[in-house]
mmCIF file with all atom_site columns, C-alpha atoms in Angstrom:
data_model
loop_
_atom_site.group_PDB
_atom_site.id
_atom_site.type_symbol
_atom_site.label_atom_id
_atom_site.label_alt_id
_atom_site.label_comp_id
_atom_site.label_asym_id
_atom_site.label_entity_id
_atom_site.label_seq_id
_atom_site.pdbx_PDB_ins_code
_atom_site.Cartn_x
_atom_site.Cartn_y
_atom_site.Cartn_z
_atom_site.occupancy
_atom_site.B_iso_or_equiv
_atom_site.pdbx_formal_charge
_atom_site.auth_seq_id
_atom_site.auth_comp_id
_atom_site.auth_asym_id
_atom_site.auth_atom_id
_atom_site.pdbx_PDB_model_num
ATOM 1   C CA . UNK A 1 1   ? 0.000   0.000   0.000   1.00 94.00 ? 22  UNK A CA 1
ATOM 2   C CA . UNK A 1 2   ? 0.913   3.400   -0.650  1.00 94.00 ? 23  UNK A CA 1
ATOM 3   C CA . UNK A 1 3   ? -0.193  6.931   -1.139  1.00 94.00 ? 24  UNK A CA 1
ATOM 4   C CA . UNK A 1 4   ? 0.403   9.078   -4.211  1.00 92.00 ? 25  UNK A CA 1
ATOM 5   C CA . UNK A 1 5   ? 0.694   12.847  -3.546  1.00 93.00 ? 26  UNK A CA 1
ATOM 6   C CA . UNK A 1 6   ? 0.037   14.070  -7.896  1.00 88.00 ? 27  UNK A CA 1
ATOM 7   C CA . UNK A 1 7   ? -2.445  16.075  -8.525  1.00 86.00 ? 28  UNK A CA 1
ATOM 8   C CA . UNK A 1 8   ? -3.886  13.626  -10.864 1.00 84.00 ? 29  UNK A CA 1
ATOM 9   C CA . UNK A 1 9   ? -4.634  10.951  -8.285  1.00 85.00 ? 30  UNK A CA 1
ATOM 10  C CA . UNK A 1 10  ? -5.694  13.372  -6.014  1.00 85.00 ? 31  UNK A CA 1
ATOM 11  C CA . UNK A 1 11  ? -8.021  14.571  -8.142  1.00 83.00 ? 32  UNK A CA 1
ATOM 12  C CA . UNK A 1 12  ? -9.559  11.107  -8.988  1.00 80.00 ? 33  UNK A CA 1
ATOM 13  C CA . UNK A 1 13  ? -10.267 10.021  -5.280  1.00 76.00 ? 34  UNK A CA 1
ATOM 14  C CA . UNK A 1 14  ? -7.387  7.086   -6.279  1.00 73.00 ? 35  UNK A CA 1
ATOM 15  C CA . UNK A 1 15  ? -4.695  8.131   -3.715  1.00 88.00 ? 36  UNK A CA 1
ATOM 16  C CA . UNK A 1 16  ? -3.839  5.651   -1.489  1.00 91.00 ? 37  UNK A CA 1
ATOM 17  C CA . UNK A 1 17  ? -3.078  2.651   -3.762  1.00 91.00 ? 38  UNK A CA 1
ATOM 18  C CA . UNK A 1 18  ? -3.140  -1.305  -3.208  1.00 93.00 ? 39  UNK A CA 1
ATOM 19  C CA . UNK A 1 19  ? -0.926  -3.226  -5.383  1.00 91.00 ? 40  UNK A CA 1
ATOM 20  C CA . UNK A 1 20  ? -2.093  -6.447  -6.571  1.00 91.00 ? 41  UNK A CA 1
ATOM 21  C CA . UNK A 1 21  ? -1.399  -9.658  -8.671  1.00 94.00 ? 42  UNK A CA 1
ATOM 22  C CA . UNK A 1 22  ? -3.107  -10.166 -11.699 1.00 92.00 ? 43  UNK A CA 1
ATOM 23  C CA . UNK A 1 23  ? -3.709  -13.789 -10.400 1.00 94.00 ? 44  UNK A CA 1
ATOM 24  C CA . UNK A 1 24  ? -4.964  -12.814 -7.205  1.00 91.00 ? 45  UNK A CA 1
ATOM 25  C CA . UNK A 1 25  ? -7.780  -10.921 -8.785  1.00 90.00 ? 46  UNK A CA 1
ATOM 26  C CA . UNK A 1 26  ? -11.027 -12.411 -9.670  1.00 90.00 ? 47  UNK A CA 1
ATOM 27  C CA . UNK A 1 27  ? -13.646 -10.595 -11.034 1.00 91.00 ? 48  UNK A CA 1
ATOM 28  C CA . UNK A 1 28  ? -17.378 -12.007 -10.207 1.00 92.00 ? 49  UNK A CA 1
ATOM 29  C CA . UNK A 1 29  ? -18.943 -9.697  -12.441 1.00 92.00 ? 50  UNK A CA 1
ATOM 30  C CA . UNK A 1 30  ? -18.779 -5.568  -13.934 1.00 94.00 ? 51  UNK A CA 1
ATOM 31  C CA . UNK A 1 31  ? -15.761 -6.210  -15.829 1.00 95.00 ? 52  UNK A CA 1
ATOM 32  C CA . UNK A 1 32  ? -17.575 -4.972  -18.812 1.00 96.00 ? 53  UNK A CA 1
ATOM 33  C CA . UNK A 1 33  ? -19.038 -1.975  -16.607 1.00 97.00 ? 54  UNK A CA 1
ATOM 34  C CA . UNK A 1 34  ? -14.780 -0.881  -16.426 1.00 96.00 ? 55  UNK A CA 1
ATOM 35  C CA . UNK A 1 35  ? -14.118 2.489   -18.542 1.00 95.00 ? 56  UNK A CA 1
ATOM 36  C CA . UNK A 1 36  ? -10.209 3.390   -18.606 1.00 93.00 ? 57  UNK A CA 1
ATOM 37  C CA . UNK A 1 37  ? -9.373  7.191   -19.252 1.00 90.00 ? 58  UNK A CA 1
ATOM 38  C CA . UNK A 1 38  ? -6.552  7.165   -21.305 1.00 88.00 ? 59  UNK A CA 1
ATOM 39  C CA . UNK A 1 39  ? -3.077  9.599   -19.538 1.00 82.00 ? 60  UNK A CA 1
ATOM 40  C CA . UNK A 1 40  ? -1.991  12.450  -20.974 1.00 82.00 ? 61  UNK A CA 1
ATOM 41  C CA . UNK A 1 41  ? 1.868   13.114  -21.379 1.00 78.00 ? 62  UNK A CA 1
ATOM 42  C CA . UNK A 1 42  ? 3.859   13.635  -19.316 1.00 73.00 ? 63  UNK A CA 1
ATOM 43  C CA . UNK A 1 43  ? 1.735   10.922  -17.617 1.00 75.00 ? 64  UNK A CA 1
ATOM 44  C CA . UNK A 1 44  ? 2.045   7.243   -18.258 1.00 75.00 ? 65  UNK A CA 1
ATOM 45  C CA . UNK A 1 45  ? -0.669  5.684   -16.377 1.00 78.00 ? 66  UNK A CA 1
ATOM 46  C CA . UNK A 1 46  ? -4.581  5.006   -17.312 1.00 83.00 ? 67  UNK A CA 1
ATOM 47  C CA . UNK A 1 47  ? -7.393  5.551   -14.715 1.00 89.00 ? 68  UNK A CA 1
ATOM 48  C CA . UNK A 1 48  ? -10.228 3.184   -14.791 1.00 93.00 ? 69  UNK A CA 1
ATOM 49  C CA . UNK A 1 49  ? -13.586 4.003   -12.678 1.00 93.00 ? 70  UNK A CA 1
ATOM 50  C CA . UNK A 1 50  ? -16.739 1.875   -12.872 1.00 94.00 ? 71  UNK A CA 1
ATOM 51  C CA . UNK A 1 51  ? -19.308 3.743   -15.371 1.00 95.00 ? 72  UNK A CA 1
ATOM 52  C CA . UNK A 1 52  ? -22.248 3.292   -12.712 1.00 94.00 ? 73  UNK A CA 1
ATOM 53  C CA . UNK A 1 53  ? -20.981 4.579   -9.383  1.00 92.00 ? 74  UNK A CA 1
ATOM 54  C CA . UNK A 1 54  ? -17.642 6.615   -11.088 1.00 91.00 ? 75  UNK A CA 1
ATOM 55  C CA . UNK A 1 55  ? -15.819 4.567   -7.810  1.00 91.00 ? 76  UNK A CA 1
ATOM 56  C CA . UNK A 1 56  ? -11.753 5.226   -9.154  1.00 91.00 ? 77  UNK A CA 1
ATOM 57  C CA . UNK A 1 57  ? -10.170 1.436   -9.686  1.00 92.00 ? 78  UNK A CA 1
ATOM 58  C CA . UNK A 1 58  ? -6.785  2.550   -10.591 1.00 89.00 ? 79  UNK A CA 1
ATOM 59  C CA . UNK A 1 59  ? -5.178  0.436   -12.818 1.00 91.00 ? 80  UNK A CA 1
ATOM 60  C CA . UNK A 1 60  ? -7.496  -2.678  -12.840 1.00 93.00 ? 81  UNK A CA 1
ATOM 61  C CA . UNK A 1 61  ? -8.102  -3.421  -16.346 1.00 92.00 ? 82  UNK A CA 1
ATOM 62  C CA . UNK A 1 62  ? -4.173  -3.367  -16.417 1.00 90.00 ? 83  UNK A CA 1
ATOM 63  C CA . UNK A 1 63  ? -1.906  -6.635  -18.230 1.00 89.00 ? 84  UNK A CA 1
ATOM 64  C CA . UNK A 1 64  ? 1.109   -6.266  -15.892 1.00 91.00 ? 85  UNK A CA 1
ATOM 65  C CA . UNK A 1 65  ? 1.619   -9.237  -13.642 1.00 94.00 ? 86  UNK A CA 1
ATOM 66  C CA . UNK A 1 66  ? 1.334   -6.893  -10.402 1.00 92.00 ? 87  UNK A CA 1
ATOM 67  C CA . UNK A 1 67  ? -0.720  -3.157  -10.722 1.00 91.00 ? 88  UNK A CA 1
ATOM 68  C CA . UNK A 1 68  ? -2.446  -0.705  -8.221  1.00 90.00 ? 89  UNK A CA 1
ATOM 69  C CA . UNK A 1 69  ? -6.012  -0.153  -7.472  1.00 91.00 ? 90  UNK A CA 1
ATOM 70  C CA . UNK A 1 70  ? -7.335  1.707   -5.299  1.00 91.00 ? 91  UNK A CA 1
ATOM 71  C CA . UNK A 1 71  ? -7.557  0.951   -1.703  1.00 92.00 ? 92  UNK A CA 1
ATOM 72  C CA . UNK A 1 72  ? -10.826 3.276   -1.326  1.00 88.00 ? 93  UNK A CA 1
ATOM 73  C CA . UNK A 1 73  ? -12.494 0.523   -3.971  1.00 87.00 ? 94  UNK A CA 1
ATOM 74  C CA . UNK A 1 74  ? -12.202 -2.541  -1.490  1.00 87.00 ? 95  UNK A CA 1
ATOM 75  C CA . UNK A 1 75  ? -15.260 -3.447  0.471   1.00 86.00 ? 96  UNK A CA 1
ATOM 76  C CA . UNK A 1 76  ? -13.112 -5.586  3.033   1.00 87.00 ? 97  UNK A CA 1
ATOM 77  C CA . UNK A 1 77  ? -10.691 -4.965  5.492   1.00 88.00 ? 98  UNK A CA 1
ATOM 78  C CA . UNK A 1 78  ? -7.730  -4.821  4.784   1.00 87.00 ? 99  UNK A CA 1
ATOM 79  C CA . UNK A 1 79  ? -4.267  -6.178  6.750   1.00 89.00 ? 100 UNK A CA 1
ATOM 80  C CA . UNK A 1 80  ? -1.689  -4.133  5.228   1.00 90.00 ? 101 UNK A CA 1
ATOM 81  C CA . UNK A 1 81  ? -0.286  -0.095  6.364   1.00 92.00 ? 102 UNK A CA 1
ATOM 82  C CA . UNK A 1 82  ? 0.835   2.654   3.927   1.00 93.00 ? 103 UNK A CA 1
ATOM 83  C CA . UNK A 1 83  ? 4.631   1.558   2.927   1.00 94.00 ? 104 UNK A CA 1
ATOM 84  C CA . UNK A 1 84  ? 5.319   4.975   0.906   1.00 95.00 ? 105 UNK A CA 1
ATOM 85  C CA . UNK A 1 85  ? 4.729   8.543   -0.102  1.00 95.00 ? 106 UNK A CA 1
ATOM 86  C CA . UNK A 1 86  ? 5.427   9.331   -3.769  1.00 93.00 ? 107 UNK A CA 1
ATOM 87  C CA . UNK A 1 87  ? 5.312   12.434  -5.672  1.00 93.00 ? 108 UNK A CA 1
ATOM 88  C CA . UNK A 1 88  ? 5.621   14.194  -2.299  1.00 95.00 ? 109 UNK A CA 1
ATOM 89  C CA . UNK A 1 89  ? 6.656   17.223  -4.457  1.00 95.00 ? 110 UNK A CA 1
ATOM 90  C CA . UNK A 1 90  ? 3.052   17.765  -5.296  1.00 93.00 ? 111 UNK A CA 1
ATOM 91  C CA . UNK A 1 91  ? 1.770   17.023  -2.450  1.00 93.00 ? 112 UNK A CA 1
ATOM 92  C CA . UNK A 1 92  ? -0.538  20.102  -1.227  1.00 93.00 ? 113 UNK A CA 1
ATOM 93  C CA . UNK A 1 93  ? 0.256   22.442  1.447   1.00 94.00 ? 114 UNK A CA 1
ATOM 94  C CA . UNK A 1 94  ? -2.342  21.498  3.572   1.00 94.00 ? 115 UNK A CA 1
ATOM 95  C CA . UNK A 1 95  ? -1.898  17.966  3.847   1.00 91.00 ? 116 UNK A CA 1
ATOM 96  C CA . UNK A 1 96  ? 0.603   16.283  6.636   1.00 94.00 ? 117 UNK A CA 1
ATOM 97  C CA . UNK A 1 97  ? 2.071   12.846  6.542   1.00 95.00 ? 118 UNK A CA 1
ATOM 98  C CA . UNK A 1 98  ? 1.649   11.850  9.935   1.00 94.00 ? 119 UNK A CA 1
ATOM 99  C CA . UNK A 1 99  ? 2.866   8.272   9.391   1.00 95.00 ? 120 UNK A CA 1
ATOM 100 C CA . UNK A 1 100 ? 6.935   7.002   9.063   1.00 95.00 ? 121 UNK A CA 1
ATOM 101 C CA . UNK A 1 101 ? 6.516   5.644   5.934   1.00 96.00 ? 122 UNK A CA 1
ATOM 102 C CA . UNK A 1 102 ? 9.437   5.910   3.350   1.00 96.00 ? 123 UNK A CA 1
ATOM 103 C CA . UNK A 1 103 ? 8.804   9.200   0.887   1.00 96.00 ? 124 UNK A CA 1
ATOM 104 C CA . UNK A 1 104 ? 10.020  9.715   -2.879  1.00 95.00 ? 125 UNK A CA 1
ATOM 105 C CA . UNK A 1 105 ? 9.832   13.344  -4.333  1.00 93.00 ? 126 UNK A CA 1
ATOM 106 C CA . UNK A 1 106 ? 8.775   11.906  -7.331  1.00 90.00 ? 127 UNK A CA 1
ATOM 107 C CA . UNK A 1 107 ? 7.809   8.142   -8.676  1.00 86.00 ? 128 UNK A CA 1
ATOM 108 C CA . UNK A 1 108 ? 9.678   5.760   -6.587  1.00 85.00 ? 129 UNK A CA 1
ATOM 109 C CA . UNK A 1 109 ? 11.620  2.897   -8.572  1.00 73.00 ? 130 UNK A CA 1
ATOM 110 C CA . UNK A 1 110 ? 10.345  0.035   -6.711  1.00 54.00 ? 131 UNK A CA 1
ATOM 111 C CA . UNK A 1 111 ? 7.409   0.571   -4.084  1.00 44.00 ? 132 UNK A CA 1
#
């Protein structure tokens, strides 16, 4: 788990981040319910948010063997704590990481 600080992830409710397996995830139905905004550059990653509710998924429709989603999207608990702040550099002024976890000015090369 982690929490970005860009503007672009704050702005789609997707900030704190899960990453997952692409094996570990099975979907029981509302795959086809999945619409991916396609990034911008400089930006590299696609947002994906479910078309009935607009909840932000992160990267679910994603290939990779191992991609973020967001942590806001799961129902059940979860066992894990925020490892890392990245894009700290964009974090806003009125937000304070109050935790010890490991902080990258900008993307971090391995979370």
């Amino acid at each position: 788990m982690g929490t970005c600080h860009c503007s672009r992830c704050r702005k789609s409710g997707a900030s704190t981040i899960v990453f997952v397996k692409r094996t570990d995830l099975k979907w029981l139905q509302g795959k086809d319910r999945v619409t991916r905004f396609a990034p911008v550059a400089p930006y590299i990653y696609g947002r994906c948010f479910c078309e009935i509710c607009g909840t932000s998924l992160g990267e679910i429709l994603s290939e990779d063997d191992s991609f973020p989603i967001a942590a806001n999207a799961i129902d059940s608990a979860l066992e894990v704590r925020n490892q890392f702040h990245e894009f700290v550099r964009e974090k806003p002024s009125w937000y304070e990481i109050c935790d010890g976890a490991k902080q990258f000015e900008g993307l971090p090369e391995t979370p």
